[in-house]
Amino acid sequence: QVCFIGRSNVGKSSLIRALFSLAPEVEVRVSKTPGHTKKMNFFKVGKYFTLVDMPGYGYHAPQDFVEMVEAYLQERRNLKRTFLLVDGVVGLQKTDNIAVEMLEEFGIPYVMVLTKIDRASRGVLLKNVLEIQEFVKENTQGCFPQLFLVSSVEFSGVHLLRCFVAHVTGNLPTVEAS
Ligand code: GDP
C-alpha cells in the first residue's frame, strides 16, 4: 500500500486521478466542493498495489480525522510509503504539522509532494521549495529528502511520481544499462 494525505483542497483527488489517467479501470471521484473526501478510499490497482486516499485535514477536516488516520497508520499493513501533499501556492501550513507529527511519531517513511505548481509563480515556488527543504532537514527523521513537484492540470511531474510509486511498491523492474 501507499497512502496519500494532505489538507482539504490541496489537490489530492486531482493528483490521484492524474496518476491513474493511464489506468481507466481505476475510478477516482474528484470533488466540486472542498473537503469531499471524508472517508478513506482504497484504490486497488490489480494485484500490484493499493493506493489509500485519506480524508483531508484542515479547515474542513472531519471530526474524527485524527482518530481514523491514526488507527490506520498504527495498524498499517504493508504500507510502503506515505505521500504528504503540500499546496505549491501556499506552501507548508501550520495544519500540515498534524500529519508531520503523526508520521514522525509512528516512524512512517514519507515523501512530500508539492501540488498545483502551474498556479504558483517561480518566485513563490522557489520560496516554498526552499522552506520545505529547510523544514525537512531541521525537523524530520522519516521524510525523504527529495521533494516531488507536480501539476495535475499540466501533468508535470506526474510520470516521475508514478514511477516512484511503482518503485516503492516493487513494481518497477530494474533495467540493466547496456
Ligand atoms: P482535494 O480536496 O485535496 O481532493 O482537492 P481537489 O483535487 O478536489 O482540488 C481542489 C481544487 O484545486 C480544485 O478546484 C481543483 O481543480 C484544483 N486543482 C487541483 N490540482 C490542481 C493543479 O495541479 N493545478 C491547478 N491549477 N489546480 C488544481
PDB file of C-alpha atoms and ligand atoms in Angstrom:
ATOM      1  CA  GLN A   1       0.000   0.000   0.000  1.00  0.00           C
ATOM      2  CA  VAL A   2       0.877   3.628  -0.471  1.00  0.00           C
ATOM      3  CA  CYS A   3      -1.106   6.330   1.235  1.00  0.00           C
ATOM      4  CA  PHE A   4      -1.882   9.921   0.180  1.00  0.00           C
ATOM      5  CA  ILE A   5      -2.569  12.543   2.789  1.00  0.00           C
ATOM      6  CA  GLY A   6      -2.941  16.325   2.818  1.00  0.00           C
ATOM      7  CA  ARG A   7      -5.067  19.349   3.686  1.00  0.00           C
ATOM      8  CA  SER A   8      -8.538  19.607   2.188  1.00  0.00           C
ATOM      9  CA  ASN A   9      -8.338  21.226  -1.238  1.00  0.00           C
ATOM     10  CA  VAL A  10      -4.603  20.531  -1.626  1.00  0.00           C
ATOM     11  CA  GLY A  11      -5.354  18.798  -4.945  1.00  0.00           C
ATOM     12  CA  LYS A  12      -5.243  15.223  -3.681  1.00  0.00           C
ATOM     13  CA  SER A  13      -8.132  13.788  -5.716  1.00  0.00           C
ATOM     14  CA  SER A  14      -6.911  15.590  -8.836  1.00  0.00           C
ATOM     15  CA  LEU A  15      -3.439  14.135  -8.380  1.00  0.00           C
ATOM     16  CA  ILE A  16      -4.734  10.620  -7.778  1.00  0.00           C
ATOM     17  CA  ARG A  17      -6.858  10.945 -10.897  1.00  0.00           C
ATOM     18  CA  ALA A  18      -3.833  12.180 -12.881  1.00  0.00           C
ATOM     19  CA  LEU A  19      -1.707   9.305 -11.596  1.00  0.00           C
ATOM     20  CA  PHE A  20      -4.358   6.839 -12.727  1.00  0.00           C
ATOM     21  CA  SER A  21      -5.042   8.503 -16.077  1.00  0.00           C
ATOM     22  CA  LEU A  22      -3.385   5.530 -17.789  1.00  0.00           C
ATOM     23  CA  ALA A  23      -5.485   3.092 -15.772  1.00  0.00           C
ATOM     24  CA  PRO A  24      -9.094   3.924 -16.667  1.00  0.00           C
ATOM     25  CA  GLU A  25     -10.305   0.854 -14.782  1.00  0.00           C
ATOM     26  CA  VAL A  26      -9.445   2.665 -11.546  1.00  0.00           C
ATOM     27  CA  GLU A  27     -12.290   5.071 -10.895  1.00  0.00           C
ATOM     28  CA  VAL A  28     -11.445   8.232  -8.949  1.00  0.00           C
ATOM     29  CA  ARG A  29     -14.009  10.845  -7.997  1.00  0.00           C
ATOM     30  CA  VAL A  30     -12.964  14.485  -7.841  1.00  0.00           C
ATOM     31  CA  SER A  31     -14.960  16.849  -5.670  1.00  0.00           C
ATOM     32  CA  LYS A  32     -16.518  20.089  -6.824  1.00  0.00           C
ATOM     33  CA  THR A  33     -16.628  21.276  -3.243  1.00  0.00           C
ATOM     34  CA  PRO A  34     -13.601  21.210  -0.974  1.00  0.00           C
ATOM     35  CA  GLY A  35     -13.401  18.628   1.748  1.00  0.00           C
ATOM     36  CA  HIS A  36     -15.178  15.977  -0.253  1.00  0.00           C
ATOM     37  CA  THR A  37     -13.071  13.061   0.949  1.00  0.00           C
ATOM     38  CA  LYS A  38     -14.448  12.343   4.412  1.00  0.00           C
ATOM     39  CA  LYS A  39     -13.666   8.672   4.463  1.00  0.00           C
ATOM     40  CA  MET A  40     -10.664   6.647   3.483  1.00  0.00           C
ATOM     41  CA  ASN A  41     -10.843   5.366  -0.078  1.00  0.00           C
ATOM     42  CA  PHE A  42      -8.908   2.348  -1.243  1.00  0.00           C
ATOM     43  CA  PHE A  43      -7.962   2.123  -4.909  1.00  0.00           C
ATOM     44  CA  LYS A  44      -6.760  -1.312  -5.785  1.00  0.00           C
ATOM     45  CA  VAL A  45      -4.541  -1.456  -8.840  1.00  0.00           C
ATOM     46  CA  GLY A  46      -4.848  -5.045  -9.959  1.00  0.00           C
ATOM     47  CA  LYS A  47      -2.582  -7.296  -7.960  1.00  0.00           C
ATOM     48  CA  TYR A  48       0.165  -4.676  -7.889  1.00  0.00           C
ATOM     49  CA  PHE A  49      -0.642  -2.224  -5.124  1.00  0.00           C
ATOM     50  CA  THR A  50      -3.385  -0.315  -3.353  1.00  0.00           C
ATOM     51  CA  LEU A  51      -3.451   3.444  -3.053  1.00  0.00           C
ATOM     52  CA  VAL A  52      -5.111   4.651   0.123  1.00  0.00           C
ATOM     53  CA  ASP A  53      -6.714   8.091  -0.069  1.00  0.00           C
ATOM     54  CA  MET A  54      -7.007   9.679   3.365  1.00  0.00           C
ATOM     55  CA  PRO A  55      -9.614  12.245   4.362  1.00  0.00           C
ATOM     56  CA  GLY A  56      -8.350  15.825   4.012  1.00  0.00           C
ATOM     57  CA  TYR A  57      -7.427  17.696   7.171  1.00  0.00           C
ATOM     58  CA  GLY A  58      -7.506  21.403   7.997  1.00  0.00           C
ATOM     59  CA  TYR A  59     -10.481  23.701   7.948  1.00  0.00           C
ATOM     60  CA  HIS A  60     -12.870  21.127   6.505  1.00  0.00           C
ATOM     61  CA  ALA A  61     -11.440  18.146   8.338  1.00  0.00           C
ATOM     62  CA  PRO A  62     -13.930  15.648   9.643  1.00  0.00           C
ATOM     63  CA  GLN A  63     -14.040  15.489  13.428  1.00  0.00           C
ATOM     64  CA  ASP A  64     -12.679  12.018  13.533  1.00  0.00           C
ATOM     65  CA  PHE A  65      -9.797  12.672  11.124  1.00  0.00           C
ATOM     66  CA  VAL A  66      -7.019  12.133  13.642  1.00  0.00           C
ATOM     67  CA  GLU A  67      -8.604   9.019  15.119  1.00  0.00           C
ATOM     68  CA  MET A  68      -9.262   7.494  11.724  1.00  0.00           C
ATOM     69  CA  VAL A  69      -5.840   8.224  10.300  1.00  0.00           C
ATOM     70  CA  GLU A  70      -4.008   7.294  13.482  1.00  0.00           C
ATOM     71  CA  ALA A  71      -5.809   3.993  13.650  1.00  0.00           C
ATOM     72  CA  TYR A  72      -4.854   3.256  10.053  1.00  0.00           C
ATOM     73  CA  LEU A  73      -1.227   4.302  10.467  1.00  0.00           C
ATOM     74  CA  GLN A  74      -0.827   2.245  13.619  1.00  0.00           C
ATOM     75  CA  GLU A  75      -2.460  -0.823  12.107  1.00  0.00           C
ATOM     76  CA  ARG A  76      -0.850  -0.305   8.735  1.00  0.00           C
ATOM     77  CA  ARG A  77      -0.153  -3.488   6.931  1.00  0.00           C
ATOM     78  CA  ASN A  78       2.391  -3.348   4.217  1.00  0.00           C
ATOM     79  CA  LEU A  79       2.388   0.430   3.962  1.00  0.00           C
ATOM     80  CA  LYS A  80       5.387   1.138   1.789  1.00  0.00           C
ATOM     81  CA  ARG A  81       5.308   4.914   1.684  1.00  0.00           C
ATOM     82  CA  THR A  82       3.099   7.846   2.598  1.00  0.00           C
ATOM     83  CA  PHE A  83       2.822  10.851   0.294  1.00  0.00           C
ATOM     84  CA  LEU A  84       2.198  14.109   2.107  1.00  0.00           C
ATOM     85  CA  LEU A  85       0.771  16.704  -0.256  1.00  0.00           C
ATOM     86  CA  VAL A  86       1.553  20.382   0.225  1.00  0.00           C
ATOM     87  CA  ASP A  87      -0.072  23.167  -1.815  1.00  0.00           C
ATOM     88  CA  GLY A  88       2.559  24.734  -4.076  1.00  0.00           C
ATOM     89  CA  VAL A  89       0.843  28.128  -3.910  1.00  0.00           C
ATOM     90  CA  VAL A  90       0.535  28.464  -0.140  1.00  0.00           C
ATOM     91  CA  GLY A  91       3.398  26.211   0.990  1.00  0.00           C
ATOM     92  CA  LEU A  92       3.696  24.346   4.254  1.00  0.00           C
ATOM     93  CA  GLN A  93       0.970  25.401   6.704  1.00  0.00           C
ATOM     94  CA  LYS A  94       0.600  25.008  10.459  1.00  0.00           C
ATOM     95  CA  THR A  95      -2.072  22.367   9.950  1.00  0.00           C
ATOM     96  CA  ASP A  96       0.422  20.249   7.998  1.00  0.00           C
ATOM     97  CA  ASN A  97       2.106  19.651  11.340  1.00  0.00           C
ATOM     98  CA  ILE A  98      -0.827  17.389  12.253  1.00  0.00           C
ATOM     99  CA  ALA A  99       0.313  14.991   9.550  1.00  0.00           C
ATOM    100  CA  VAL A 100       4.055  15.517  10.010  1.00  0.00           C
ATOM    101  CA  GLU A 101       3.854  14.876  13.755  1.00  0.00           C
ATOM    102  CA  MET A 102       1.775  11.752  13.267  1.00  0.00           C
ATOM    103  CA  LEU A 103       4.122  10.320  10.646  1.00  0.00           C
ATOM    104  CA  GLU A 104       7.199  11.144  12.690  1.00  0.00           C
ATOM    105  CA  GLU A 105       5.673   9.697  15.852  1.00  0.00           C
ATOM    106  CA  PHE A 106       4.840   6.400  14.185  1.00  0.00           C
ATOM    107  CA  GLY A 107       8.144   6.285  12.307  1.00  0.00           C
ATOM    108  CA  ILE A 108       6.453   6.049   8.923  1.00  0.00           C
ATOM    109  CA  PRO A 109       8.591   6.812   5.872  1.00  0.00           C
ATOM    110  CA  TYR A 110       7.051   9.615   3.852  1.00  0.00           C
ATOM    111  CA  VAL A 111       7.638  11.863   0.888  1.00  0.00           C
ATOM    112  CA  MET A 112       6.472  15.434   0.359  1.00  0.00           C
ATOM    113  CA  VAL A 113       4.735  16.373  -2.864  1.00  0.00           C
ATOM    114  CA  LEU A 114       4.212  19.995  -3.868  1.00  0.00           C
ATOM    115  CA  THR A 115       0.940  20.317  -5.811  1.00  0.00           C
ATOM    116  CA  LYS A 116      -0.585  22.863  -8.247  1.00  0.00           C
ATOM    117  CA  ILE A 117       2.830  24.114  -9.351  1.00  0.00           C
ATOM    118  CA  ASP A 118       1.239  25.567 -12.516  1.00  0.00           C
ATOM    119  CA  ARG A 119      -0.554  28.075 -10.303  1.00  0.00           C
ATOM    120  CA  ALA A 120       2.491  29.340  -8.407  1.00  0.00           C
ATOM    121  CA  SER A 121       4.870  31.942  -9.796  1.00  0.00           C
ATOM    122  CA  ARG A 122       8.507  30.884  -9.986  1.00  0.00           C
ATOM    123  CA  GLY A 123       9.398  33.105  -7.039  1.00  0.00           C
ATOM    124  CA  VAL A 124       6.673  31.648  -4.830  1.00  0.00           C
ATOM    125  CA  LEU A 125       7.546  28.138  -5.902  1.00  0.00           C
ATOM    126  CA  LEU A 126      11.223  28.632  -5.112  1.00  0.00           C
ATOM    127  CA  LYS A 127      10.408  30.119  -1.703  1.00  0.00           C
ATOM    128  CA  ASN A 128       8.130  27.196  -0.859  1.00  0.00           C
ATOM    129  CA  VAL A 129      10.632  24.599  -2.094  1.00  0.00           C
ATOM    130  CA  LEU A 130      13.454  26.133  -0.042  1.00  0.00           C
ATOM    131  CA  GLU A 131      11.240  26.414   3.047  1.00  0.00           C
ATOM    132  CA  ILE A 132      10.235  22.777   2.777  1.00  0.00           C
ATOM    133  CA  GLN A 133      13.805  21.608   2.211  1.00  0.00           C
ATOM    134  CA  GLU A 134      14.914  23.515   5.304  1.00  0.00           C
ATOM    135  CA  PHE A 135      11.987  22.160   7.307  1.00  0.00           C
ATOM    136  CA  VAL A 136      12.699  18.576   6.240  1.00  0.00           C
ATOM    137  CA  LYS A 137      16.374  18.916   7.111  1.00  0.00           C
ATOM    138  CA  GLU A 138      15.803  20.502  10.506  1.00  0.00           C
ATOM    139  CA  ASN A 139      12.639  18.866  11.775  1.00  0.00           C
ATOM    140  CA  THR A 140      12.136  15.431  10.290  1.00  0.00           C
ATOM    141  CA  GLN A 141      13.599  11.957  10.510  1.00  0.00           C
ATOM    142  CA  GLY A 142      11.336   9.937   8.260  1.00  0.00           C
ATOM    143  CA  CYS A 143      10.904  12.297   5.320  1.00  0.00           C
ATOM    144  CA  PHE A 144      12.601  11.505   2.005  1.00  0.00           C
ATOM    145  CA  PRO A 145      14.900  14.441   1.156  1.00  0.00           C
ATOM    146  CA  GLN A 146      13.722  14.700  -2.444  1.00  0.00           C
ATOM    147  CA  LEU A 147      10.593  16.780  -2.929  1.00  0.00           C
ATOM    148  CA  PHE A 148       8.274  15.952  -5.854  1.00  0.00           C
ATOM    149  CA  LEU A 149       6.773  18.891  -7.776  1.00  0.00           C
ATOM    150  CA  VAL A 150       3.545  18.195  -9.638  1.00  0.00           C
ATOM    151  CA  SER A 151       0.710  19.783 -11.556  1.00  0.00           C
ATOM    152  CA  SER A 152      -2.360  17.669 -12.221  1.00  0.00           C
ATOM    153  CA  VAL A 153      -3.562  20.223 -14.764  1.00  0.00           C
ATOM    154  CA  GLU A 154      -0.404  20.249 -16.863  1.00  0.00           C
ATOM    155  CA  PHE A 155       0.638  16.731 -15.854  1.00  0.00           C
ATOM    156  CA  SER A 156       4.101  17.945 -14.927  1.00  0.00           C
ATOM    157  CA  GLY A 157       5.943  15.652 -12.551  1.00  0.00           C
ATOM    158  CA  VAL A 158       3.112  13.129 -12.689  1.00  0.00           C
ATOM    159  CA  HIS A 159       5.018  10.482 -14.606  1.00  0.00           C
ATOM    160  CA  LEU A 160       8.025  10.699 -12.299  1.00  0.00           C
ATOM    161  CA  LEU A 161       5.748  10.326  -9.278  1.00  0.00           C
ATOM    162  CA  ARG A 162       4.020   7.383 -10.949  1.00  0.00           C
ATOM    163  CA  CYS A 163       7.432   5.741 -11.437  1.00  0.00           C
ATOM    164  CA  PHE A 164       8.323   6.438  -7.813  1.00  0.00           C
ATOM    165  CA  VAL A 165       5.089   4.790  -6.634  1.00  0.00           C
ATOM    166  CA  ALA A 166       5.900   1.815  -8.880  1.00  0.00           C
ATOM    167  CA  HIS A 167       9.406   1.739  -7.417  1.00  0.00           C
ATOM    168  CA  VAL A 168       8.406   1.825  -3.748  1.00  0.00           C
ATOM    169  CA  THR A 169       5.738  -0.829  -4.306  1.00  0.00           C
ATOM    170  CA  GLY A 170       8.246  -3.096  -6.045  1.00  0.00           C
ATOM    171  CA  ASN A 171       6.654  -2.761  -9.459  1.00  0.00           C
ATOM    172  CA  LEU A 172       9.438  -1.046 -11.344  1.00  0.00           C
ATOM    173  CA  PRO A 173      11.637  -3.667 -12.944  1.00  0.00           C
ATOM    174  CA  THR A 174      15.281  -2.669 -12.899  1.00  0.00           C
ATOM    175  CA  VAL A 175      16.688  -2.417 -16.374  1.00  0.00           C
ATOM    176  CA  GLU A 176      20.335  -3.254 -16.893  1.00  0.00           C
ATOM    177  CA  ALA A 177      22.230  -0.397 -18.534  1.00  0.00           C
ATOM    178  CA  SER A 178      23.550  -1.558 -21.884  1.00  0.00           C
TER     179      SER A 178
HETATM  180  P1  GDP B   1      -8.674  17.658  -2.579  1.00  0.00           P
HETATM  181  O1  GDP B   1      -9.698  18.284  -1.666  1.00  0.00           O
HETATM  182  O2  GDP B   1      -7.313  17.665  -1.951  1.00  0.00           O
HETATM  183  O3  GDP B   1      -9.043  16.303  -3.102  1.00  0.00           O
HETATM  184  O4  GDP B   1      -8.510  18.661  -3.823  1.00  0.00           O
HETATM  185  P2  GDP B   1      -9.080  18.583  -5.318  1.00  0.00           P
HETATM  186  O5  GDP B   1      -8.322  17.614  -6.145  1.00  0.00           O
HETATM  187  O6  GDP B   1     -10.566  18.442  -5.266  1.00  0.00           O
HETATM  188  O7  GDP B   1      -8.664  20.031  -5.831  1.00  0.00           O
HETATM  189  C1  GDP B   1      -9.059  21.217  -5.173  1.00  0.00           C
HETATM  190  C2  GDP B   1      -9.099  22.360  -6.191  1.00  0.00           C
HETATM  191  O8  GDP B   1      -7.796  22.609  -6.722  1.00  0.00           O
HETATM  192  C3  GDP B   1      -9.986  22.066  -7.397  1.00  0.00           C
HETATM  193  O9  GDP B   1     -10.627  23.261  -7.758  1.00  0.00           O
HETATM  194  C4  GDP B   1      -9.002  21.623  -8.475  1.00  0.00           C
HETATM  195  O10 GDP B   1      -9.459  21.914  -9.763  1.00  0.00           O
HETATM  196  C5  GDP B   1      -7.789  22.466  -8.137  1.00  0.00           C
HETATM  197  N1  GDP B   1      -6.541  21.774  -8.525  1.00  0.00           N
HETATM  198  C6  GDP B   1      -6.143  20.536  -8.164  1.00  0.00           C
HETATM  199  N2  GDP B   1      -4.947  20.230  -8.686  1.00  0.00           N
HETATM  200  C7  GDP B   1      -4.559  21.299  -9.418  1.00  0.00           C
HETATM  201  C8  GDP B   1      -3.387  21.596 -10.200  1.00  0.00           C
HETATM  202  O11 GDP B   1      -2.437  20.818 -10.355  1.00  0.00           O
HETATM  203  N3  GDP B   1      -3.360  22.842 -10.787  1.00  0.00           N
HETATM  204  C9  GDP B   1      -4.372  23.756 -10.654  1.00  0.00           C
HETATM  205  N4  GDP B   1      -4.239  24.919 -11.256  1.00  0.00           N
HETATM  206  N5  GDP B   1      -5.481  23.498  -9.919  1.00  0.00           N
HETATM  207  C10 GDP B   1      -5.574  22.291  -9.304  1.00  0.00           C
END
